[in-house]
mmCIF file of C-alpha atoms and ligand atoms in Angstrom:
data_model
loop_
_atom_site.group_PDB
_atom_site.id
_atom_site.type_symbol
_atom_site.label_atom_id
_atom_site.label_comp_id
_atom_site.label_asym_id
_atom_site.label_seq_id
_atom_site.Cartn_x
_atom_site.Cartn_y
_atom_site.Cartn_z
ATOM 1 C CA MET X 14 12.329 10.531 12.302
ATOM 2 C CA LYS X 15 15.105 9.171 10.112
ATOM 3 C CA GLY X 16 13.580 6.975 7.411
ATOM 4 C CA PHE X 17 10.493 6.634 5.240
ATOM 5 C CA ILE X 18 8.585 3.493 4.311
ATOM 6 C CA PHE X 19 6.202 3.859 1.389
ATOM 7 C CA ASP X 20 3.304 1.638 0.508
ATOM 8 C CA LEU X 21 2.986 1.136 -3.267
ATOM 9 C CA ASP X 22 -0.592 0.558 -4.439
ATOM 10 C CA GLY X 23 -2.662 3.720 -4.023
ATOM 11 C CA VAL X 24 0.288 5.735 -2.692
ATOM 12 C CA ILE X 25 2.934 5.742 -5.417
ATOM 13 C CA VAL X 26 0.807 4.464 -8.287
ATOM 14 C CA ASP X 27 -2.932 4.359 -8.800
ATOM 15 C CA THR X 28 -3.121 0.566 -8.972
ATOM 16 C CA ALA X 29 -5.806 0.472 -6.247
ATOM 17 C CA LYS X 30 -8.351 1.034 -9.046
ATOM 18 C CA TYR X 31 -7.011 -1.969 -11.006
ATOM 19 C CA HIS X 32 -7.186 -4.222 -7.936
ATOM 20 C CA TYR X 33 -10.779 -3.051 -7.492
ATOM 21 C CA LEU X 34 -11.690 -3.743 -11.135
ATOM 22 C CA ALA X 35 -10.154 -7.222 -11.019
ATOM 23 C CA TRP X 36 -11.969 -8.123 -7.761
ATOM 24 C CA LYS X 37 -15.201 -6.630 -9.120
ATOM 25 C CA GLN X 38 -14.975 -8.858 -12.184
ATOM 26 C CA LEU X 39 -14.660 -11.969 -10.023
ATOM 27 C CA ALA X 40 -17.390 -10.737 -7.650
ATOM 28 C CA ASP X 41 -19.788 -10.177 -10.591
ATOM 29 C CA GLN X 42 -19.014 -13.657 -11.867
ATOM 30 C CA LEU X 43 -19.864 -15.105 -8.430
ATOM 31 C CA GLY X 44 -22.965 -12.916 -8.037
ATOM 32 C CA ILE X 45 -21.540 -11.055 -5.021
ATOM 33 C CA PRO X 46 -22.358 -7.314 -4.844
ATOM 34 C CA PHE X 47 -19.028 -5.462 -4.505
ATOM 35 C CA THR X 48 -18.764 -1.675 -4.233
ATOM 36 C CA ILE X 49 -15.947 0.886 -4.000
ATOM 37 C CA GLN X 50 -16.765 1.091 -0.252
ATOM 38 C CA ASP X 51 -16.370 -2.695 0.108
ATOM 39 C CA ASN X 52 -13.001 -2.292 -1.624
ATOM 40 C CA GLU X 53 -11.652 -0.113 1.234
ATOM 41 C CA LYS X 54 -11.364 -3.275 3.328
ATOM 42 C CA PHE X 55 -9.352 -4.924 0.525
ATOM 43 C CA LYS X 56 -6.721 -2.183 0.406
ATOM 44 C CA GLY X 57 -3.376 -3.167 1.878
ATOM 45 C CA VAL X 58 -4.653 -6.697 2.432
ATOM 46 C CA SER X 59 -3.001 -9.757 0.877
ATOM 47 C CA ARG X 60 -4.511 -11.371 -2.213
ATOM 48 C CA LYS X 61 -5.451 -14.475 -0.252
ATOM 49 C CA ARG X 62 -7.121 -12.507 2.533
ATOM 50 C CA CYS X 63 -9.040 -10.435 -0.042
ATOM 51 C CA LEU X 64 -10.519 -13.596 -1.565
ATOM 52 C CA GLU X 65 -11.425 -14.891 1.896
ATOM 53 C CA LEU X 66 -13.225 -11.579 2.571
ATOM 54 C CA LEU X 67 -15.041 -11.743 -0.775
ATOM 55 C CA LEU X 68 -16.213 -15.311 -0.190
ATOM 56 C CA GLU X 69 -17.348 -14.378 3.339
ATOM 57 C CA MET X 70 -19.386 -11.540 1.814
ATOM 58 C CA GLY X 71 -21.062 -14.008 -0.548
ATOM 59 C CA ASP X 72 -21.307 -16.722 2.120
ATOM 60 C CA ILE X 73 -19.553 -19.094 -0.271
ATOM 61 C CA GLN X 74 -17.475 -22.093 0.835
ATOM 62 C CA VAL X 75 -15.086 -23.624 -1.667
ATOM 63 C CA SER X 76 -12.479 -26.329 -2.069
ATOM 64 C CA GLU X 77 -8.817 -25.393 -1.833
ATOM 65 C CA ALA X 78 -8.370 -26.058 -5.552
ATOM 66 C CA GLN X 79 -11.233 -23.708 -6.479
ATOM 67 C CA PHE X 80 -9.847 -21.066 -4.090
ATOM 68 C CA GLU X 81 -6.405 -21.249 -5.744
ATOM 69 C CA SER X 82 -7.927 -21.085 -9.195
ATOM 70 C CA TRP X 83 -9.903 -17.891 -8.365
ATOM 71 C CA LEU X 84 -6.731 -16.355 -6.885
ATOM 72 C CA GLU X 85 -4.961 -17.026 -10.166
ATOM 73 C CA GLU X 86 -7.886 -15.723 -12.181
ATOM 74 C CA LYS X 87 -7.954 -12.435 -10.241
ATOM 75 C CA ASN X 88 -4.213 -11.980 -10.594
ATOM 76 C CA ALA X 89 -4.256 -12.755 -14.336
ATOM 77 C CA ASP X 90 -6.938 -10.116 -14.752
ATOM 78 C CA TYR X 91 -4.953 -7.612 -12.638
ATOM 79 C CA LEU X 92 -1.792 -8.294 -14.652
ATOM 80 C CA LYS X 93 -3.661 -7.353 -17.831
ATOM 81 C CA TYR X 94 -4.384 -3.930 -16.340
ATOM 82 C CA ILE X 95 -0.795 -3.287 -15.256
ATOM 83 C CA GLU X 96 0.862 -4.707 -18.382
ATOM 84 C CA THR X 97 1.071 -1.344 -20.111
ATOM 85 C CA MET X 98 1.878 0.743 -17.028
ATOM 86 C CA ASP X 99 4.543 3.379 -17.309
ATOM 87 C CA ALA X 100 5.773 6.501 -15.480
ATOM 88 C CA SER X 101 2.598 8.386 -16.444
ATOM 89 C CA GLU X 102 0.790 6.379 -13.740
ATOM 90 C CA ILE X 103 2.925 7.734 -10.910
ATOM 91 C CA LEU X 104 0.527 9.722 -8.719
ATOM 92 C CA PRO X 105 0.859 13.549 -8.654
ATOM 93 C CA ASP X 106 3.865 14.963 -6.783
ATOM 94 C CA VAL X 107 5.132 11.522 -5.685
ATOM 95 C CA SER X 108 8.381 12.175 -7.541
ATOM 96 C CA LYS X 109 8.696 15.586 -5.886
ATOM 97 C CA VAL X 110 8.515 14.016 -2.396
ATOM 98 C CA LEU X 111 10.864 11.148 -3.329
ATOM 99 C CA ASN X 112 13.401 13.630 -4.704
ATOM 100 C CA TYR X 113 13.110 15.869 -1.640
ATOM 101 C CA LEU X 114 13.977 12.902 0.597
ATOM 102 C CA LYS X 115 16.665 11.564 -1.740
ATOM 103 C CA ASP X 116 18.375 14.970 -1.884
ATOM 104 C CA ARG X 117 18.581 14.886 1.923
ATOM 105 C CA ASN X 118 19.888 11.310 1.992
ATOM 106 C CA VAL X 119 16.846 10.090 3.911
ATOM 107 C CA PRO X 120 16.738 6.293 3.550
ATOM 108 C CA MET X 121 13.587 4.964 1.904
ATOM 109 C CA ALA X 122 12.018 1.522 1.769
ATOM 110 C CA LEU X 123 8.984 0.101 0.028
ATOM 111 C CA GLY X 124 6.609 -1.908 2.225
ATOM 112 C CA SER X 125 3.863 -3.490 0.143
ATOM 113 C CA ALA X 126 1.506 -6.442 0.507
ATOM 114 C CA SER X 127 1.686 -7.007 -3.234
ATOM 115 C CA LYS X 128 3.536 -9.858 -4.878
ATOM 116 C CA ASN X 129 3.652 -7.679 -7.998
ATOM 117 C CA ALA X 130 5.486 -4.771 -6.318
ATOM 118 C CA VAL X 131 8.942 -5.268 -7.865
ATOM 119 C CA PRO X 132 7.790 -5.407 -11.524
ATOM 120 C CA ILE X 133 5.480 -2.409 -10.990
ATOM 121 C CA LEU X 134 8.305 -0.298 -9.508
ATOM 122 C CA LYS X 135 10.462 -1.207 -12.496
ATOM 123 C CA LYS X 136 7.734 -0.384 -15.014
ATOM 124 C CA VAL X 137 7.307 3.121 -13.586
ATOM 125 C CA GLY X 138 11.070 3.608 -13.206
ATOM 126 C CA LEU X 139 11.220 4.284 -9.461
ATOM 127 C CA SER X 140 13.278 1.303 -8.214
ATOM 128 C CA GLU X 141 16.442 3.350 -7.619
ATOM 129 C CA TYR X 142 14.844 5.454 -4.877
ATOM 130 C CA PHE X 143 14.373 2.531 -2.514
ATOM 131 C CA SER X 144 17.277 0.940 -0.727
ATOM 132 C CA THR X 145 15.104 -2.057 0.077
ATOM 133 C CA VAL X 146 11.780 -3.522 -1.031
ATOM 134 C CA VAL X 147 9.690 -5.690 1.291
ATOM 135 C CA ASP X 148 6.771 -7.178 -0.636
ATOM 136 C CA GLY X 149 4.065 -9.803 -0.404
ATOM 137 C CA THR X 150 6.506 -12.573 -1.312
ATOM 138 C CA GLN X 151 8.573 -11.908 1.835
ATOM 139 C CA VAL X 152 6.060 -11.638 4.645
ATOM 140 C CA VAL X 153 4.145 -14.296 6.511
ATOM 141 C CA LYS X 154 1.643 -12.023 8.231
ATOM 142 C CA ALA X 155 -0.365 -9.539 6.166
ATOM 143 C CA LYS X 156 -1.210 -5.949 7.181
ATOM 144 C CA PRO X 157 -2.672 -4.934 9.688
ATOM 145 C CA ASP X 158 0.135 -7.030 11.166
ATOM 146 C CA PRO X 159 3.218 -4.769 11.319
ATOM 147 C CA GLU X 160 5.626 -7.450 10.000
ATOM 148 C CA VAL X 161 6.214 -5.831 6.580
ATOM 149 C CA PHE X 162 7.145 -2.460 8.142
ATOM 150 C CA LEU X 163 9.270 -3.982 10.916
ATOM 151 C CA ILE X 164 11.328 -5.889 8.319
ATOM 152 C CA ALA X 165 11.695 -2.680 6.287
ATOM 153 C CA ALA X 166 12.877 -0.702 9.347
ATOM 154 C CA SER X 167 15.443 -3.329 10.282
ATOM 155 C CA ARG X 168 16.763 -3.422 6.696
ATOM 156 C CA LEU X 169 17.124 0.380 6.832
ATOM 157 C CA ASP X 170 18.989 -0.178 10.093
ATOM 158 C CA LEU X 171 16.488 1.994 11.952
ATOM 159 C CA LEU X 172 14.308 1.550 15.020
ATOM 160 C CA PRO X 173 10.552 1.370 14.338
ATOM 161 C CA GLY X 174 10.089 4.648 16.216
ATOM 162 C CA GLU X 175 12.464 6.358 13.776
ATOM 163 C CA CYS X 176 10.323 5.514 10.737
ATOM 164 C CA VAL X 177 7.503 7.287 8.924
ATOM 165 C CA VAL X 178 5.014 5.127 7.011
ATOM 166 C CA ILE X 179 2.988 6.490 4.096
ATOM 167 C CA GLU X 180 -0.173 4.483 3.445
ATOM 168 C CA ASP X 181 -3.564 4.684 1.737
ATOM 169 C CA ALA X 182 -5.137 1.699 3.508
ATOM 170 C CA GLN X 183 -6.811 1.428 6.900
ATOM 171 C CA ALA X 184 -4.955 -1.871 7.391
ATOM 172 C CA GLY X 185 -1.636 -0.182 6.579
ATOM 173 C CA ILE X 186 -2.188 2.708 8.994
ATOM 174 C CA ALA X 187 -3.111 0.187 11.705
ATOM 175 C CA ALA X 188 0.083 -1.782 10.934
ATOM 176 C CA ALA X 189 2.239 1.367 11.158
ATOM 177 C CA ASN X 190 0.635 2.429 14.437
ATOM 178 C CA THR X 191 1.092 -1.040 15.941
ATOM 179 C CA ALA X 192 4.758 -0.912 14.910
ATOM 180 C CA GLY X 193 5.104 2.424 16.781
ATOM 181 C CA MET X 194 5.873 4.291 13.548
ATOM 182 C CA TYR X 195 4.643 7.742 12.521
ATOM 183 C CA SER X 196 1.689 7.082 10.180
ATOM 184 C CA VAL X 197 0.796 9.340 7.273
ATOM 185 C CA GLY X 198 -2.444 8.614 5.425
ATOM 186 C CA ILE X 199 -2.986 9.411 1.751
ATOM 187 C CA GLY X 200 -6.714 9.667 1.071
ATOM 188 C CA GLU X 201 -9.901 10.603 2.895
ATOM 189 C CA ALA X 202 -9.484 11.727 6.526
ATOM 190 C CA GLU X 203 -12.778 9.981 7.452
ATOM 191 C CA VAL X 204 -11.381 6.662 6.233
ATOM 192 C CA LEU X 205 -7.833 7.132 7.568
ATOM 193 C CA TYR X 206 -8.804 8.714 10.906
ATOM 194 C CA GLU X 207 -6.290 6.566 12.805
ATOM 195 C CA ALA X 208 -3.301 8.148 11.012
ATOM 196 C CA ASP X 209 -1.023 10.702 12.713
ATOM 197 C CA ALA X 210 -1.462 12.983 9.677
ATOM 198 C CA VAL X 211 -3.622 12.728 6.524
ATOM 199 C CA PHE X 212 -3.332 14.329 3.078
ATOM 200 C CA MET X 213 -5.702 13.884 0.155
ATOM 201 C CA ASP X 214 -2.632 13.376 -2.050
ATOM 202 C CA PHE X 215 1.025 14.432 -2.274
ATOM 203 C CA THR X 216 0.163 17.774 -3.875
ATOM 204 C CA GLU X 217 -1.082 18.769 -0.414
ATOM 205 C CA MET X 218 2.113 17.698 1.345
ATOM 206 C CA GLN X 219 4.330 20.738 1.709
ATOM 207 C CA PRO X 220 8.133 20.532 2.168
ATOM 208 C CA SER X 221 7.571 22.223 5.553
ATOM 209 C CA PHE X 222 5.644 19.120 6.712
ATOM 210 C CA LEU X 223 8.513 16.839 5.694
ATOM 211 C CA GLU X 224 11.022 19.142 7.389
ATOM 212 C CA GLU X 225 8.925 19.081 10.533
ATOM 213 C CA ILE X 226 8.649 15.314 10.785
ATOM 214 C CA LEU X 227 12.324 14.855 10.029
ATOM 215 C CA ARG X 228 12.951 17.023 13.087
ATOM 216 C CA LEU X 229 10.610 15.014 15.370
ATOM 217 C CA GLU X 230 12.353 13.131 18.173
ATOM 218 C CA SER X 231 9.544 10.606 18.346
ATOM 219 C CA LYS X 232 5.959 9.973 17.316
ATOM 220 C CA PRO X 233 3.711 12.369 19.243
ATOM 221 C CA HIS X 234 1.153 10.860 21.630
ATOM 222 C CA LYS X 235 -2.379 11.450 20.392
HETATM 223 C C1 BG6 U 8 -1.823 -4.303 -1.724
HETATM 224 C C2 BG6 U 8 -3.136 -3.789 -2.245
HETATM 225 O O1 BG6 U 8 -0.815 -3.366 -1.946
HETATM 226 O O2 BG6 U 8 -1.470 -5.540 -2.354
HETATM 227 C C3 BG6 U 8 -4.213 -4.850 -2.053
HETATM 228 O O3 BG6 U 8 -3.505 -2.622 -1.547
HETATM 229 C C4 BG6 U 8 -3.775 -6.141 -2.735
HETATM 230 O O4 BG6 U 8 -5.432 -4.391 -2.575
HETATM 231 C C5 BG6 U 8 -2.415 -6.585 -2.169
HETATM 232 O O5 BG6 U 8 -4.729 -7.162 -2.510
HETATM 233 C C6 BG6 U 8 -1.881 -7.857 -2.820
HETATM 234 O O6 BG6 U 8 -1.514 -7.583 -4.145
HETATM 235 P P1 BG6 U 8 -1.102 -8.663 -5.214
HETATM 236 O O7 BG6 U 8 -0.521 -7.835 -6.335
HETATM 237 O O8 BG6 U 8 -0.086 -9.566 -4.586
HETATM 238 O O9 BG6 U 8 -2.343 -9.380 -5.589
HETATM 239 MG MG1 MG U 9 -2.010 0.701 -0.642
#
């Protein structure tokens, strides 16, 4: 394994909770019950696809104009939550792992479904770690399609099989696996059971694990 591709929301920063709160606000307004469990399906998924899922849950059909207006409403609400974000919202031990890889000259990319990824990275001061950022403004097909990670690998000048993906979403793990990349889940093992390895958070990820995967010739067959 030669390069790392990090997801952003829920991996580097705890923005997954803000996405949830913004969707919950719209769901309440539309009278659609929406729980933390429902939100698992929204993780890693594009804004547009999330709204489609929400409307399917409520069995609501709408005009294109109404659809666009709810998309804007959700994003405006989300932007209010992230407005005041700073480095204190970087998840525990993320910086430790980024520095470990940087010190070893391991190339790193960001692969996020979010159209807000670049401003968030800047706000928390982590832009310099990533040699390339592939975000929701640059992909046509959303996770679980592997497009975002395949673009990231090619920009790092690496083969998909040489890349490790770190993800908190079921859709992201599926995308990494489809791309033939080594998938590392951050979160509950019961949710991320398709990942090659799972950690509750980065505090559980020892340097020995990173050393080991950097030595791997290829992704092991499960
Ligand atoms: C992903 C989040 O990173 O970005 C999803 O996990 C979110 O929950 C998606 O829907 C799109 O984000 P944005 O910022 O473009 O609405
Ligand atoms: Mg995520």
